[in-house]
Short mmCIF file of C-alpha atoms in Angstrom, two decimals:
data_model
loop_
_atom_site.label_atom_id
_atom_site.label_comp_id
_atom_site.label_asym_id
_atom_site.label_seq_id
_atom_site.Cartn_x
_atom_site.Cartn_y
_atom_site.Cartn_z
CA UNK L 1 25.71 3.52 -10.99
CA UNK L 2 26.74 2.06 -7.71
CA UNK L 3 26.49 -1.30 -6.69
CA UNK L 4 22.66 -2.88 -6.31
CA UNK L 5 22.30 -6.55 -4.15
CA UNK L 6 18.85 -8.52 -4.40
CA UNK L 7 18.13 -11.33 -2.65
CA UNK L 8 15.22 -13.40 -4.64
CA UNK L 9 12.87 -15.76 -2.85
CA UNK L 10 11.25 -17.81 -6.04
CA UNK L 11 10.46 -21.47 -5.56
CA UNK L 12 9.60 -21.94 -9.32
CA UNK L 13 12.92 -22.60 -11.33
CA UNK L 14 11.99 -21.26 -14.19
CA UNK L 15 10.53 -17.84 -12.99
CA UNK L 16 13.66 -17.57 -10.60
CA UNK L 17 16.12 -18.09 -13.72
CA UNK L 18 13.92 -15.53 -15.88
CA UNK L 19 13.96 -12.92 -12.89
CA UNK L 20 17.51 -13.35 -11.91
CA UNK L 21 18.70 -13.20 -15.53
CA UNK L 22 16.70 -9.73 -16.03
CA UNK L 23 17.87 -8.34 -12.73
CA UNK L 24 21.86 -9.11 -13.90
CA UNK L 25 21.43 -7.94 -17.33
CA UNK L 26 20.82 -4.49 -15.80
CA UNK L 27 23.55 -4.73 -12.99
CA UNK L 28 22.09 -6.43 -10.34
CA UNK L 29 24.21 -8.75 -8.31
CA UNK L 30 21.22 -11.70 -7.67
CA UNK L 31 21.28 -13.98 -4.79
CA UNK L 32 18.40 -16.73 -5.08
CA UNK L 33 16.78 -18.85 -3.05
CA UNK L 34 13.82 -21.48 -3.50
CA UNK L 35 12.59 -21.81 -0.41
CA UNK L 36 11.13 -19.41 2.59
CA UNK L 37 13.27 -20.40 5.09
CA UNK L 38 16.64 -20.13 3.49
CA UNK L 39 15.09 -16.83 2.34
CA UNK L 40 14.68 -15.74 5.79
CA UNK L 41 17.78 -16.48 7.15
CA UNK L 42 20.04 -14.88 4.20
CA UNK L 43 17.84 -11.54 4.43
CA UNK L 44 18.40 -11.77 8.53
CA UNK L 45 22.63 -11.99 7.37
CA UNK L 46 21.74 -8.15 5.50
CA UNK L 47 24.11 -6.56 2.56
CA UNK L 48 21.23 -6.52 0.41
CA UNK L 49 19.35 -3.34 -1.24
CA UNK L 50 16.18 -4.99 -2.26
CA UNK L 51 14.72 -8.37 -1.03
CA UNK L 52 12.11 -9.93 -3.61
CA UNK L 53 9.77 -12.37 -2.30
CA UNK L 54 7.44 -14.83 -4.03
CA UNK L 55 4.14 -14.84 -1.71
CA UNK L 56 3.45 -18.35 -2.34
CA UNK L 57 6.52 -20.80 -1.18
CA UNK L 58 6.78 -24.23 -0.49
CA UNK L 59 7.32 -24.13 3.24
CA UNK L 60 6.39 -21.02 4.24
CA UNK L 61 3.80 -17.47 3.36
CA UNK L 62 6.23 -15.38 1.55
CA UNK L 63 4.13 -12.69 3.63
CA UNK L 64 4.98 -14.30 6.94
CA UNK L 65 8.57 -13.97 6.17
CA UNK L 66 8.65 -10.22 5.44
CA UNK L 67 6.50 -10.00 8.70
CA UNK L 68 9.10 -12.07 11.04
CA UNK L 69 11.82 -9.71 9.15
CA UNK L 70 10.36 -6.51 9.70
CA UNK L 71 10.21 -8.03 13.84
CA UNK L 72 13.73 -8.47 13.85
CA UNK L 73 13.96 -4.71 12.37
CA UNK L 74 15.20 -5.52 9.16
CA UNK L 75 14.11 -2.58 7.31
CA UNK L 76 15.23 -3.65 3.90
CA UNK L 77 12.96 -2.48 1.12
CA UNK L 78 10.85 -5.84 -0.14
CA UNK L 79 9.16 -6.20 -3.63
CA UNK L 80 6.35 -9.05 -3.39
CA UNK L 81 6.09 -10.96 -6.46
CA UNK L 82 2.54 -12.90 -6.87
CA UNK L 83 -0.62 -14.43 -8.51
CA UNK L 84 -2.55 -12.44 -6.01
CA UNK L 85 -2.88 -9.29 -7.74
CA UNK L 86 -5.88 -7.71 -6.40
CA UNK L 87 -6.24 -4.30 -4.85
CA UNK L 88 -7.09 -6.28 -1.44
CA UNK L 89 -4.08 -8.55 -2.34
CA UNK L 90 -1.68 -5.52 -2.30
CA UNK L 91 -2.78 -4.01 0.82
CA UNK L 92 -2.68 -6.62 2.67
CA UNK L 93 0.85 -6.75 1.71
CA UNK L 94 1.76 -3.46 2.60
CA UNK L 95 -0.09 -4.41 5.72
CA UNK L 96 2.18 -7.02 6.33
CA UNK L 97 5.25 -5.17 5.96
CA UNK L 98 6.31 -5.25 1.81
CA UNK L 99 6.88 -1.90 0.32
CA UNK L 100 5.84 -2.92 -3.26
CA UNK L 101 3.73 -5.73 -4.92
CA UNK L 102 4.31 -6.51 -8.56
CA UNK L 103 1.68 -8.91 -10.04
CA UNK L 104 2.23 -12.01 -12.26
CA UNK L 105 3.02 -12.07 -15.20
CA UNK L 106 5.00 -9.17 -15.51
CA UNK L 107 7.25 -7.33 -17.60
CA UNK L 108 10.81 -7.77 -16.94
CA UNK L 109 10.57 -3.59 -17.61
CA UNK L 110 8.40 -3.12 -14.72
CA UNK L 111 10.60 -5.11 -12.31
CA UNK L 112 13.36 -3.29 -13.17
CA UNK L 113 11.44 0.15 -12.67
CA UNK L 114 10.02 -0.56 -9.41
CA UNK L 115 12.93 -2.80 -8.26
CA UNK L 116 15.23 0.50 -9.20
CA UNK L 117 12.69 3.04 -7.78
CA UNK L 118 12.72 1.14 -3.97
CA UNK L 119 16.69 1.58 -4.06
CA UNK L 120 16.62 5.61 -5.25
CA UNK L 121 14.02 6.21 -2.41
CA UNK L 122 16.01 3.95 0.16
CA UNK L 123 19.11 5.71 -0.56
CA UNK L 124 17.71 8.94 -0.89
CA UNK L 125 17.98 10.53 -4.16
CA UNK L 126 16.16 13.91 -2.56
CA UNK L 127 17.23 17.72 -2.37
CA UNK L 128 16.52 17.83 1.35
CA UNK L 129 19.63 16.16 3.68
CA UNK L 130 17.81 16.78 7.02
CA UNK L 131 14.11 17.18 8.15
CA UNK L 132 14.35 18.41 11.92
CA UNK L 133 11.00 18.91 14.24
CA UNK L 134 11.23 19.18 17.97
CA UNK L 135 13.60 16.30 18.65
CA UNK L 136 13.22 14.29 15.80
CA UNK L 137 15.52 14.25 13.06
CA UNK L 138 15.63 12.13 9.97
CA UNK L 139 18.91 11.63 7.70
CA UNK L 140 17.22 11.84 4.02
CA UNK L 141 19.77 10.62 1.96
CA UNK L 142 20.82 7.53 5.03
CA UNK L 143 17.04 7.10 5.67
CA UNK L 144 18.27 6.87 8.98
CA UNK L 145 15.98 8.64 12.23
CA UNK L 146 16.42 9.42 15.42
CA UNK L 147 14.33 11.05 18.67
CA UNK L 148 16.13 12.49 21.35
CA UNK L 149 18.94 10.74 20.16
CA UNK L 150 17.46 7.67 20.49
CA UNK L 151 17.92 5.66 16.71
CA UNK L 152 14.74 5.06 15.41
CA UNK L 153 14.85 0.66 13.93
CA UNK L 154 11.96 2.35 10.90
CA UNK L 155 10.62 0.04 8.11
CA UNK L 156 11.50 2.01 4.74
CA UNK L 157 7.21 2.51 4.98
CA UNK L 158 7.50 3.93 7.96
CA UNK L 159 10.44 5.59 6.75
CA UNK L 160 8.27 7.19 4.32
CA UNK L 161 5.23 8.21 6.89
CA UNK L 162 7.65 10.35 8.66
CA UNK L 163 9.15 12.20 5.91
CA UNK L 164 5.43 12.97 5.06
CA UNK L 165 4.61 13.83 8.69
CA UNK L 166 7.84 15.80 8.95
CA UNK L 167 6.73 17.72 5.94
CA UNK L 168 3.18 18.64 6.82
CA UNK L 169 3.98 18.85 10.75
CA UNK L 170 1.34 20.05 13.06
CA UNK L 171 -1.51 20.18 10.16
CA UNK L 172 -4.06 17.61 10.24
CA UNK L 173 -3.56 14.77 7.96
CA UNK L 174 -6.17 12.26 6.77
CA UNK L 175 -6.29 8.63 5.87
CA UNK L 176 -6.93 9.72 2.51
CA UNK L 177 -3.77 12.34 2.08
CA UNK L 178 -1.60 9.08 3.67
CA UNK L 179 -2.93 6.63 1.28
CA UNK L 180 -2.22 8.82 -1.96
CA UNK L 181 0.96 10.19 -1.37
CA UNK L 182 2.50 6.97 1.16
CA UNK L 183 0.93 3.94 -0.46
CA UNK L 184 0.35 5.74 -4.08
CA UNK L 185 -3.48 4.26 -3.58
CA UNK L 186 -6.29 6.66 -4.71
CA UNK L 187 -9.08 5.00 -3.54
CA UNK L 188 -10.16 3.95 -0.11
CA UNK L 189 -8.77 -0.28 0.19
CA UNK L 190 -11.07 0.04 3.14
CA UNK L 191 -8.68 -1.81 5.37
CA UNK L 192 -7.05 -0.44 8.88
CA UNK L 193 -3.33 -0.63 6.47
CA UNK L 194 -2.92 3.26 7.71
CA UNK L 195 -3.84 2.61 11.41
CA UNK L 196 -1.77 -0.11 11.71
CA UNK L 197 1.08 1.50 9.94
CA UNK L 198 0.59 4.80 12.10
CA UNK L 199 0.24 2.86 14.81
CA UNK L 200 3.87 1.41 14.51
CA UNK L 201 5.54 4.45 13.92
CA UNK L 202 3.81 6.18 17.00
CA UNK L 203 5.11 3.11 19.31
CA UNK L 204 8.25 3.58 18.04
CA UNK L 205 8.46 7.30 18.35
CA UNK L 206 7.78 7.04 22.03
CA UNK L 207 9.67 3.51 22.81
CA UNK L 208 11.98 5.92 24.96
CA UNK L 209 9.66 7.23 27.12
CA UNK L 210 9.12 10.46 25.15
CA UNK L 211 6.06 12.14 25.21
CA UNK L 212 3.44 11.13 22.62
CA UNK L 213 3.75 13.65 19.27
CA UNK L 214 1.96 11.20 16.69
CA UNK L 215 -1.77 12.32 17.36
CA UNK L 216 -4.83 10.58 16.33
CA UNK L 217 -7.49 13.53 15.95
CA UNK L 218 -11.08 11.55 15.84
CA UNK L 219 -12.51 11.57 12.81
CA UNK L 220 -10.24 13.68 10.77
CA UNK L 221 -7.17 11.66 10.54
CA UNK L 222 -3.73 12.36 12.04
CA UNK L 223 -0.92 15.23 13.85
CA UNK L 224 2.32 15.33 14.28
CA UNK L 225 2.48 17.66 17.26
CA UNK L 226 4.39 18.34 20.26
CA UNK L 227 1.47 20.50 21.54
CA UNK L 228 -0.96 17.78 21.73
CA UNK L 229 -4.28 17.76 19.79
CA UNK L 230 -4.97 20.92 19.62
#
């Protein structure tokens, strides 16, 4: 197994001793920090796989941190670990930029399963190398997109929108298909987390001027289509 860097943002001792400790027993090399701010800035400096944030730190939202992240397009995959473990909890978070949410108390087994399961999808452990439509094209394995050339600065989420998109492109997809097979929900949060999300990717799809391909058919749900909304 290659090499795996996590950067852990725990402002309890004890917890961030536990965690670290579980992470290194299975390979991990484990960076901690106890406070939001130092968390920030080390995840701005990159090298690291995963970032794992605590939600509630000292000085700072552990939320607010993944959001001012994901602004300076550092697309790291981020595990939140919290006391807030309800369903509203967790999509707030995905909301907000995290890719997974892990609930306290936890199982060191569980960390180590979802902490290993955002590396294999950011690195791409998949069959398919390239998925190609019009002039988009996304690396699989790199995770890494681009539009008329044009390198696309994706959150691993939004990473993962497109590779559905790119999969089902130019049927109609709903809310519903998005949050099952993106967000692994399979009910309804009844939040605007898929709007929002959508909403990103489409900006960034076009950022170059390119003409819009990220429909929003009314009342159905979504299209990724060069040919408009038809």
């Amino acid at each position: 197994m290659s090499e795996r860097r996590t950067l852990l943002v725990e402002d309890i001792v004890e917890i961030a001793e536990h965690t670290s400790a579980c992470l290194r027993e299975d390979g991990w090399l484990v960076d901690v920090c106890h406070d939001g701010l130092s968390g920030y800035k080390k995840a701005l400096i990159g090298g690291y796989d995963l970032l794992i944030f605590d939600r509630m730190l000292p000085d700072a939202e552990g939320l607010d941190m993944v959001e001012k992240l994901r602004s300076q397009d550092i697309n790291t995959p981020v595990l939140m670990l919290t006391a807030l473990g309800a369903s509203e909890n967790k999509v707030e978070g995905y909301k907000r930029g995290a890719d997974d949410y892990l609930a306290k108390p936890f199982q060191p087994e569980e960390l180590l399963a979802r902490a290993g399961a955002l590396v294999r999808r950011t690195r791409g452990l998949v069959r398919t190398d390239v998925m190609v439509y019009e002039d988009i094209k996304l690396y699989v394995k790199s995770r890494k997109a681009h539009r008329a050339d044009r390198h696309l600065a994706l959150s691993p989420k939004e990473i993962d929108l497109l590779v559905y998109f790119l999969g089902n492109a130019e049927a109609i997809i709903t809310r519903d298909m998005l949050l099952r097979n993106v967000w692994n929900l399979h009910f309804d949060p009844g939040t605007n987390v898929v709007d929002v999300n959508v909403g990103r990717l489409r900006r960034k799809l076009e950022a170059g001027g390119e003409a819009q391909i990220l429909h929003t058919i009314r009342g159905l749900g979504y299209k990724l289509s060069l040919e408009g909304k038809g």
